[in-house]
Amino acid sequence: MELLDNAGRYNSSTDVDFIWRIDGDQLVVTIRNKARALMPPAKAVSRIAAMTPEEITDAFKGDK
């Protein structure tokens, strides 16, 4: 919950919507990501999703 609260509070992008509501005795959190496939961050996520854990580790070591 803390991470969702921080994401909603400090999100400077309009690409993600956070909606909080109480429905009876439940807290309902809806998160909508409006990123499009043509957006550079979406491309980066796609590339990372296709990597093996070893490739991800190597890519983020920073010593290349």
Coordinates of C-alpha atoms in Angstrom, one line a residue:
M1 CA 0.0 0.0 0.0
E2 CA 2.9 2.4 0.8
L3 CA 4.4 1.9 -2.7
L4 CA 1.0 2.5 -4.3
D5 CA 0.5 5.6 -2.2
N6 CA 4.0 7.0 -3.1
A7 CA 3.4 6.2 -6.8
G8 CA 0.2 8.0 -6.8
R9 CA 1.5 11.0 -4.8
Y10 CA 4.7 11.5 -6.8
N11 CA 3.7 10.4 -10.3
S12 CA 4.5 13.4 -12.5
S13 CA 3.4 11.6 -15.7
T14 CA -0.2 11.5 -16.9
D15 CA 0.4 8.1 -18.4
V16 CA -0.7 6.3 -15.2
D17 CA -4.0 6.8 -13.4
F18 CA -4.5 5.7 -9.8
I19 CA -8.0 5.5 -8.5
W20 CA -8.8 4.5 -4.9
R21 CA -12.3 3.8 -3.6
I22 CA -14.1 2.0 -0.8
D23 CA -16.7 -0.6 -1.9
G24 CA -18.5 -2.0 1.1
D25 CA -15.7 -3.4 3.4
Q26 CA -13.1 -3.5 0.6
L27 CA -10.5 -1.0 -0.7
V28 CA -10.5 -1.1 -4.4
V29 CA -7.4 0.2 -6.2
T30 CA -7.5 0.6 -10.0
I31 CA -4.3 1.4 -11.9
R32 CA -4.4 2.2 -15.5
N33 CA -1.3 2.5 -17.6
K34 CA -2.0 4.5 -20.7
A35 CA 1.5 3.9 -22.2
R36 CA 1.4 3.1 -25.9
A37 CA 3.6 0.6 -27.7
L38 CA 5.3 3.5 -29.6
M39 CA 6.5 5.2 -26.5
P40 CA 10.2 4.7 -25.7
P41 CA 9.7 3.4 -22.2
A42 CA 7.3 0.7 -23.5
K43 CA 10.0 -0.4 -26.0
A44 CA 12.6 -0.6 -23.2
V45 CA 10.2 -2.8 -21.1
S46 CA 9.6 -5.1 -24.1
R47 CA 13.3 -5.5 -24.6
I48 CA 13.9 -6.2 -20.9
A49 CA 11.0 -8.7 -20.9
A50 CA 12.6 -10.7 -23.6
M51 CA 16.0 -11.0 -21.7
T52 CA 17.1 -13.9 -19.6
P53 CA 17.9 -13.1 -16.0
E54 CA 21.6 -13.3 -16.8
E55 CA 21.2 -10.8 -19.7
I56 CA 19.4 -8.4 -17.3
T57 CA 22.1 -8.7 -14.7
D58 CA 24.8 -8.0 -17.3
A59 CA 22.9 -5.1 -18.8
F60 CA 22.5 -3.3 -15.5
K61 CA 26.0 -3.9 -14.0
G62 CA 27.1 -0.6 -15.4
D63 CA 30.6 -1.7 -16.2
K64 CA 30.2 -1.8 -19.9

